[in-house]
Short mmCIF file of C-alpha atoms and ligand atoms in Angstrom, two decimals:
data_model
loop_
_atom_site.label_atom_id
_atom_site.label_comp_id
_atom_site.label_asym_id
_atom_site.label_seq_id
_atom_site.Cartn_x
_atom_site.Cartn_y
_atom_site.Cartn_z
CA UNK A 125 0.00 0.00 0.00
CA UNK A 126 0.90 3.49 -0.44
CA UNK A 127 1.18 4.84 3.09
CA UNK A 128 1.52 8.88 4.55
CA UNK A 129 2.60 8.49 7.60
CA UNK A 130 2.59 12.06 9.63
CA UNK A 131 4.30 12.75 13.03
CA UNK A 132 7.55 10.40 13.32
CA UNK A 133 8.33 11.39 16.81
CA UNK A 134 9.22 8.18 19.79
CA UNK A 135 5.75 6.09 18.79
CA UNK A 136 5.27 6.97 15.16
CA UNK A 137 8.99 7.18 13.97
CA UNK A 138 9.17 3.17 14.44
CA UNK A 139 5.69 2.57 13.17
CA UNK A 140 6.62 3.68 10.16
CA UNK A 141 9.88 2.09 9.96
CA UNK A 142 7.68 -1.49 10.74
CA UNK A 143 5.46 -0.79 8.02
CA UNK A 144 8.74 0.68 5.36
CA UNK A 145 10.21 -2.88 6.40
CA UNK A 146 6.93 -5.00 5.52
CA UNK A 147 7.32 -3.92 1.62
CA UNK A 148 5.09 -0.27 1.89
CA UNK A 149 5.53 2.46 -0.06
CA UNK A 150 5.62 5.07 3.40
CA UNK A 151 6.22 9.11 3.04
CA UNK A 152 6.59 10.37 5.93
CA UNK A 153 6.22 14.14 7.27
CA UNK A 154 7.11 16.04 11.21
CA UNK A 155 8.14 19.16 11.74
CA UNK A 156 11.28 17.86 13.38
CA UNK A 157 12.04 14.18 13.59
CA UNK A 158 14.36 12.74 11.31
CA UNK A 159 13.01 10.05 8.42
CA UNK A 160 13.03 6.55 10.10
CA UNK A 161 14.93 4.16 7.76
CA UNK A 162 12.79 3.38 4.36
CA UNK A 163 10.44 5.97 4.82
CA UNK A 164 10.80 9.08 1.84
CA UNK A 165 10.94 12.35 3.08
CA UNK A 166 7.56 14.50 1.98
CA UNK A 167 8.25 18.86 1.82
CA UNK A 168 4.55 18.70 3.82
CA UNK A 169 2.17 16.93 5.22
CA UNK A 170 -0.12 17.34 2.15
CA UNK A 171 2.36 16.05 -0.20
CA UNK A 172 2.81 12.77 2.47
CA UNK A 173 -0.61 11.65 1.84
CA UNK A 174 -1.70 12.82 -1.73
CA UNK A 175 -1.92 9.53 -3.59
CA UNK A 176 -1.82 7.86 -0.44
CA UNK A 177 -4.45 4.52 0.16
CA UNK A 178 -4.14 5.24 3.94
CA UNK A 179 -2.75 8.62 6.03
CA UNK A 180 -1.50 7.32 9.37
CA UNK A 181 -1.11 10.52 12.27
CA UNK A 182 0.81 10.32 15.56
CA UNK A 183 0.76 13.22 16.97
CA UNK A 184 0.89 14.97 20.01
CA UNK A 185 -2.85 16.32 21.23
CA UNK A 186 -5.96 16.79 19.83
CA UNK A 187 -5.77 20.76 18.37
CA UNK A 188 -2.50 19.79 16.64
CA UNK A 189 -4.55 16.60 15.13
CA UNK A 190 -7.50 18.91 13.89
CA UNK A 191 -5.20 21.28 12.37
CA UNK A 192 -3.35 18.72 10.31
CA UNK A 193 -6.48 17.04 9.07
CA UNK A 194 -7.46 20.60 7.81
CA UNK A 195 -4.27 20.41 5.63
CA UNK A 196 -4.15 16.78 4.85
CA UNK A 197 -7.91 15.84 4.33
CA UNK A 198 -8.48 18.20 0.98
CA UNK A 199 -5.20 16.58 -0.33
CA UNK A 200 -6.60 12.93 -0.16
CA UNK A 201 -7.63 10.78 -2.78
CA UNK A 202 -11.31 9.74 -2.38
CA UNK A 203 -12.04 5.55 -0.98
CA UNK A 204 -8.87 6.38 1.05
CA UNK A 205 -8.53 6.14 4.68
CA UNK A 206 -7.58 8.68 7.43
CA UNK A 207 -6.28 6.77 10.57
CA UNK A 208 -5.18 8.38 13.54
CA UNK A 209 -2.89 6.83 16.19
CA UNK A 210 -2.34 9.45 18.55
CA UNK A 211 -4.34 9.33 21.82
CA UNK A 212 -7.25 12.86 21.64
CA UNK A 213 -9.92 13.45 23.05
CA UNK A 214 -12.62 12.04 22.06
CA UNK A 215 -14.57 15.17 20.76
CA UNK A 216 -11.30 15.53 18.24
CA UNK A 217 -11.64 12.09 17.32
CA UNK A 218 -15.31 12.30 16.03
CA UNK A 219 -14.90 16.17 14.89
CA UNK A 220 -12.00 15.24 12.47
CA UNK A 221 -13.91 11.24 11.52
CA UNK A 222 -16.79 14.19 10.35
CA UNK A 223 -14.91 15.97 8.46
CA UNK A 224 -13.01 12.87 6.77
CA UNK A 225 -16.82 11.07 5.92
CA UNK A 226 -17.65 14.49 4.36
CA UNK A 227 -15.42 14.35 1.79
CA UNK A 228 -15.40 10.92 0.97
CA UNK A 229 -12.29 9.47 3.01
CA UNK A 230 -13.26 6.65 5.90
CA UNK A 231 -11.50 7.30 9.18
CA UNK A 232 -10.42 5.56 11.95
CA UNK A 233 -9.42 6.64 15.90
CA UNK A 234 -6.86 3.79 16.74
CA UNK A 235 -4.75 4.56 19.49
CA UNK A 236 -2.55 2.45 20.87
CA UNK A 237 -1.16 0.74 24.24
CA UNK A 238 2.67 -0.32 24.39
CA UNK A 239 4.74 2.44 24.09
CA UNK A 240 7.94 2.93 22.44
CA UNK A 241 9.16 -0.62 23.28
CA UNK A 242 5.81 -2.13 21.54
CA UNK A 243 6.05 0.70 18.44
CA UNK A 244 9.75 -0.77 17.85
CA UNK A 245 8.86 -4.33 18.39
CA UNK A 246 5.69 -4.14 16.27
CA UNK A 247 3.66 -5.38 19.20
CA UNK A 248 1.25 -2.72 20.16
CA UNK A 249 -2.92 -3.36 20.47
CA UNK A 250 -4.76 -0.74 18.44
CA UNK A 251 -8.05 0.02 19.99
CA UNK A 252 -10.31 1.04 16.90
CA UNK A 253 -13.45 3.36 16.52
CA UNK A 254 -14.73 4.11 12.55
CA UNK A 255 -16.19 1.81 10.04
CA UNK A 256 -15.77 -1.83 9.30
CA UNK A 257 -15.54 -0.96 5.58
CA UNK A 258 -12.28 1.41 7.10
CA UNK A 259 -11.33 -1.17 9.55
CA UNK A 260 -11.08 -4.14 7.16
CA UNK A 261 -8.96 -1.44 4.72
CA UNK A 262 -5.91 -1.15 7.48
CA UNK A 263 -6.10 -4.26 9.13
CA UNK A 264 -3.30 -5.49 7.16
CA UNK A 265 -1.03 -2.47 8.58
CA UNK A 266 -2.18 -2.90 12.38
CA UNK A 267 -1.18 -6.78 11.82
CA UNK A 268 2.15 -5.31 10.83
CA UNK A 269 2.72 -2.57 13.45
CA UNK A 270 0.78 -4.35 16.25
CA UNK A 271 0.19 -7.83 17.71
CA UNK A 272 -3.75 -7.06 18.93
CA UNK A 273 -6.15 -4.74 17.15
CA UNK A 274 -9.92 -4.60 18.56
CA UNK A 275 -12.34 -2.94 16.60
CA UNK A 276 -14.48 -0.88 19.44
CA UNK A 277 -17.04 0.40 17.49
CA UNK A 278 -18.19 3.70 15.40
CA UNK A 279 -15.63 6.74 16.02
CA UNK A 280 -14.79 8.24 18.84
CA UNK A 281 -14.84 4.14 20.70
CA UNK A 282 -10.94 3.65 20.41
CA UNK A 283 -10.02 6.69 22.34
CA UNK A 284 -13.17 6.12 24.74
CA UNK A 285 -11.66 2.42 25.39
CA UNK A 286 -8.16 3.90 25.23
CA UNK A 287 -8.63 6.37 28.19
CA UNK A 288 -11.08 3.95 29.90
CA UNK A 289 -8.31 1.81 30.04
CA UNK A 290 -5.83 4.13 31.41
CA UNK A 291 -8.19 5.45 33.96
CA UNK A 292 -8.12 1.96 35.24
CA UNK A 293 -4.42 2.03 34.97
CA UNK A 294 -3.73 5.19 36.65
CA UNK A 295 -6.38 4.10 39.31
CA UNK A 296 -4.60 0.47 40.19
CA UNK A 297 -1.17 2.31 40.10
CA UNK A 298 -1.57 4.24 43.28
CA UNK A 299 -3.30 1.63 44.95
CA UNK A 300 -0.65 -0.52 44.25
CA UNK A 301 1.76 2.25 45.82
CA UNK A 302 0.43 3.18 48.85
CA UNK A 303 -0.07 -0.32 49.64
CA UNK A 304 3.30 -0.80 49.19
CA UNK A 305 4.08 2.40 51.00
CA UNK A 306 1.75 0.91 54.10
CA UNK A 307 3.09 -2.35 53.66
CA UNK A 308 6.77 -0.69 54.95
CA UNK A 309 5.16 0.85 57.59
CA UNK A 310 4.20 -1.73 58.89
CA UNK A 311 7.29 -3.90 58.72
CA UNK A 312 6.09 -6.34 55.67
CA UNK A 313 8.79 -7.15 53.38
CA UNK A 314 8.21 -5.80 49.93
CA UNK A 315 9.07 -9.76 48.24
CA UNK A 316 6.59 -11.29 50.59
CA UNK A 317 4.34 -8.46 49.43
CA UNK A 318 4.05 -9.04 46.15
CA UNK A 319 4.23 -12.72 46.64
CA UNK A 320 0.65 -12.64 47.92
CA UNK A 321 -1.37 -9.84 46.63
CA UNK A 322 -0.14 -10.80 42.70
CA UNK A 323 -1.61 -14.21 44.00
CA UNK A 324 -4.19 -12.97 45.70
CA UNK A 325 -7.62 -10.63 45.23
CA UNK A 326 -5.21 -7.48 45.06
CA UNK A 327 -3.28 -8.33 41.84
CA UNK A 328 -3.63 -6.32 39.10
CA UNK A 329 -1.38 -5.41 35.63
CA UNK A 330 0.42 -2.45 37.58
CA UNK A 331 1.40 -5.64 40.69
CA UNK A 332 2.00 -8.33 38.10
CA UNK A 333 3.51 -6.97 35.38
CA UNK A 334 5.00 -3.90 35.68
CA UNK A 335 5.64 -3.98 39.92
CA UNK A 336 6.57 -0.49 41.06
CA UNK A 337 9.15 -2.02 43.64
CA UNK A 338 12.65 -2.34 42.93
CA UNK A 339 13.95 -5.78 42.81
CA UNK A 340 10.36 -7.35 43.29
CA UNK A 341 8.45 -9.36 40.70
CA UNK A 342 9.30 -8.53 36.94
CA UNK A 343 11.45 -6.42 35.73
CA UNK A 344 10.49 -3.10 35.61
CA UNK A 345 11.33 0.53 35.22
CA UNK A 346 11.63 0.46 39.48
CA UNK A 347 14.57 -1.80 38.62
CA UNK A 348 16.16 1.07 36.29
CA UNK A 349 15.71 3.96 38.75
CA UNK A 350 12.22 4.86 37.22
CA UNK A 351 13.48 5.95 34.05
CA UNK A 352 10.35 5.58 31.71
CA UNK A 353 8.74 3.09 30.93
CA UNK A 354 5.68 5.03 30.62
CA UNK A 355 6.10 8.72 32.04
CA UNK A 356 4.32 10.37 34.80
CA UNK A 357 3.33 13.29 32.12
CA UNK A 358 1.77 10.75 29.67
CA UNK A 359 -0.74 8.88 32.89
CA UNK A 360 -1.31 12.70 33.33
CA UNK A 361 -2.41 13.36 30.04
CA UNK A 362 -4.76 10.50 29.53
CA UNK A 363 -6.26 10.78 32.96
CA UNK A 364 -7.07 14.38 32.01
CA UNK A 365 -8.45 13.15 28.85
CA UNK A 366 -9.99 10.84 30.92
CA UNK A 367 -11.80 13.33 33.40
CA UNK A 368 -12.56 15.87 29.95
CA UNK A 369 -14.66 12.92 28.53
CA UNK A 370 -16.70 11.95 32.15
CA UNK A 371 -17.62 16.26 32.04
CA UNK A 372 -18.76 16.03 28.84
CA UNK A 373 -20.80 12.18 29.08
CA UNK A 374 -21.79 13.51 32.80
CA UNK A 375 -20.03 10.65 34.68
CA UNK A 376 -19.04 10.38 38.04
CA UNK A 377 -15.74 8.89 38.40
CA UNK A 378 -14.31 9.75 42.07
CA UNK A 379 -11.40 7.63 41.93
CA UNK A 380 -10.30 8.62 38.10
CA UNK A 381 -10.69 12.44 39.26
CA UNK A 382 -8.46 11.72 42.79
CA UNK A 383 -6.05 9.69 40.36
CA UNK A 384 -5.54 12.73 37.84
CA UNK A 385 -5.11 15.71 40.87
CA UNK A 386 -1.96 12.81 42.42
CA UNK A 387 -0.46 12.67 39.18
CA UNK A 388 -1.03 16.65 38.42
CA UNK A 389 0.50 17.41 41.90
CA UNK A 390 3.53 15.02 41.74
CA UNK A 391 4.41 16.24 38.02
CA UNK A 392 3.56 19.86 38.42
CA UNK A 393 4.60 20.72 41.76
CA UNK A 394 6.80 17.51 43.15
CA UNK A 395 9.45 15.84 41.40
CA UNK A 396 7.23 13.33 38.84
CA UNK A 397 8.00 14.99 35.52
CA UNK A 398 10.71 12.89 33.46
CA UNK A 399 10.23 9.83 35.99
CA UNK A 400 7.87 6.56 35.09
CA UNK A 401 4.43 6.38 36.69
CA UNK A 402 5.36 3.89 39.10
CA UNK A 403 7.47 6.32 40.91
CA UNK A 404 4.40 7.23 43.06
CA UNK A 405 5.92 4.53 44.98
CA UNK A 406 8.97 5.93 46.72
CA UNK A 407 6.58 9.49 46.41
CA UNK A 408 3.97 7.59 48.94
CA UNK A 409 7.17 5.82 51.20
CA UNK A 410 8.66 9.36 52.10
CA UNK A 411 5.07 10.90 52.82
CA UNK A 412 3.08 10.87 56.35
CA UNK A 413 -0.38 10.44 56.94
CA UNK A 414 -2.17 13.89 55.84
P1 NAD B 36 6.44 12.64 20.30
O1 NAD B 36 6.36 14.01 20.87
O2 NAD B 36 7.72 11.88 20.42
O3 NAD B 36 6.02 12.65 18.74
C1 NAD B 36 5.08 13.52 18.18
C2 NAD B 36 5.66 14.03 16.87
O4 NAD B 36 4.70 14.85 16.21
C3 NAD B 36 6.91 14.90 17.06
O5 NAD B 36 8.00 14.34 16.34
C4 NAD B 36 6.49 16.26 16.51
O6 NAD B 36 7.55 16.96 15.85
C5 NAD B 36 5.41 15.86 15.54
N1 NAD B 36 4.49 16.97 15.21
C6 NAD B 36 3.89 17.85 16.04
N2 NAD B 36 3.10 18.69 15.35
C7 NAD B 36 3.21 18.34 14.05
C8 NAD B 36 2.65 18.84 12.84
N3 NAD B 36 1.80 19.87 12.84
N4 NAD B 36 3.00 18.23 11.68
C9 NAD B 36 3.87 17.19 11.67
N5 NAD B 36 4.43 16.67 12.78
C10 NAD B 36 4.10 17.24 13.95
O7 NAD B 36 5.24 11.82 21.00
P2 NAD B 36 5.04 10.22 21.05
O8 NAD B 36 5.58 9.70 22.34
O9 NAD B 36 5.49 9.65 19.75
O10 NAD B 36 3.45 10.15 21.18
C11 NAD B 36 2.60 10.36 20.05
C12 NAD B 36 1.18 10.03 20.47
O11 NAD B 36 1.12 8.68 20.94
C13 NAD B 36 0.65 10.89 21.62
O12 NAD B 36 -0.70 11.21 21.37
C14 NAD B 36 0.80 10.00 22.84
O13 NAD B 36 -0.14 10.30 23.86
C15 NAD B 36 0.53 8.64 22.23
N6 NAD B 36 1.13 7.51 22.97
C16 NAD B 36 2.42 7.57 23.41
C17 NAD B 36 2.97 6.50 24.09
C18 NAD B 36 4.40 6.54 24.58
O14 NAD B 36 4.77 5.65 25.38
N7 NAD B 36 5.21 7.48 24.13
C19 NAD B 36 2.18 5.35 24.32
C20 NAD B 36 0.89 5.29 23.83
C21 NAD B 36 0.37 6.38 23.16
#
């Protein structure tokens, strides 16, 4: 297929090195990154995509997203698709889909969970809102860049189970750590710890798989001085996304709203920013009881 690909920073700069590497024809356009290897180097974003059977974005936030599809969805070749990668929120995901379906393009939200490890492995899981005529189109290219892809629904239902998700995430995550952080307080060791609750009622992907304490269960980023992993500023971003979309369906989540004011305080105002998400653990184990 003939592939734009737009926004080549850490996520989409391997994604469309995967895809260069599986025999596609990828031009690529950012303001800044370099061209990953294979991928030809478009003057604009326009010129990426005019020809192209599918436009791929990963960018940064939704405003930047709505002002590239202004530039890139006039340039498209009707029958092709628009697929965006980047997590938005979900009023940018169905305001651009609009705009795609009104010109004849079919569009997809698909962000993605795995990070920078998963977009250079080609192992992400693409949670998918749009057609199935749209979907079917860029299955091939998930297959490729990913190792899951689960088609949610219309658009808008990737980045709704996207943020979902990462409420859930961001939620678990400081349970996790100020159990731990209780746990030392009261004179449990941190190995016998996790030896129970990730066998036990408590256990959960943040225990499990990605255990915020050093030398404890798998390895982690807590084993590499919390160097990311998955930064504190992302789980900030999504759980604001996160709290943007309850205001706007009128949902009461008290636990996703606690969640996002931690991680605002500990990037904004304590020493989060730069540092994985599972640094809330030593964060909790230096605090006392407020
Ligand atoms: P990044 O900042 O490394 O990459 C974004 C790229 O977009 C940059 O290279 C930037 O120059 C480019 N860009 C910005 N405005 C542009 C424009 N108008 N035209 C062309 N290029 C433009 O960010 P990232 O880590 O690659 O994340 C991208 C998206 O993926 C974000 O929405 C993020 O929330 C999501 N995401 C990231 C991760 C992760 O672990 N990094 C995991 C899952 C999802």
């Amino acid at each position: 297929m003939k592939i734009g690909f737009i926004g080549l920073g850490n996520m989409g700069g391997p994604m469309a090195a995967n895809l260069a590497k599986a025999g596609h024809e990828v031009a690529g356009f950012d303001l800044f990154a370099p061209m990953p290897e294979g991928v030809a180097k478009a003057a604009s974003a326009a010129e990426a995509v005019a020809g192209a059977d599918v436009a791929i974005t990963m960018l940064p936030n939704g405003a930047i997203l709505r002002s590239v599809a202004d530039e890139i969805v006039p340039a498209m070749a009707a029958g092709a698709v628009f697929c965006d990668c980047s997590t938005v929120d979900v009023a940018s995901a169905r305001a651009v889909a609009e705009q795609a379906d009104a010109t004849g393009l079919g569009a997809l939200d698909a962000p993605v969970s795995g990070g920078i490890g998963g977009a250079s492995a080609g192992t992400l899981t693409f949670m998918v809102g749009g057609s199935d005529a749209a979907y079917a189109k860029v299955l091939p290219l998930f297959e490729i860049m990913g190792q899951k892809s689960v088609h949610c629904g219309a658009s808008g239902a990737g980045q709704a189970a996207k943020i979902c998700n990462n409420m859930i995430l961001g939620v678990t995550m400081i349970a996790t750590c100020e159990a731990f952080a209780l746990a030392d307080k009261l004179g449990l060791d941190r190995g016998k710890m996790f030896d129970v609750v990730s066998t036990s009622s408590g256990y959960s992907w943040s225990m499990n798989a990605y255990c915020p304490a050093p030398g404890v269960g798998p390895n982690s980023p807590a084993d590499n001085g919390y160097k990311p992993g998955f930064a504190s500023e992302l789980m900030l971003k999504d759980l604001r996304l996160s709290q943007q979309a309850a205001q706007d369906a009128d949902a009461d989540t008290p636990m996703g709203k606690l969640a996002t004011a931690l991680y605002g305080n500990f990037v904004e105002d304590e020493d989060g920013k730069g540092r994985d998400f599972s640094a809330m653990l030593p964060r909790f184990a230096k605090r006392h009881r407020v």
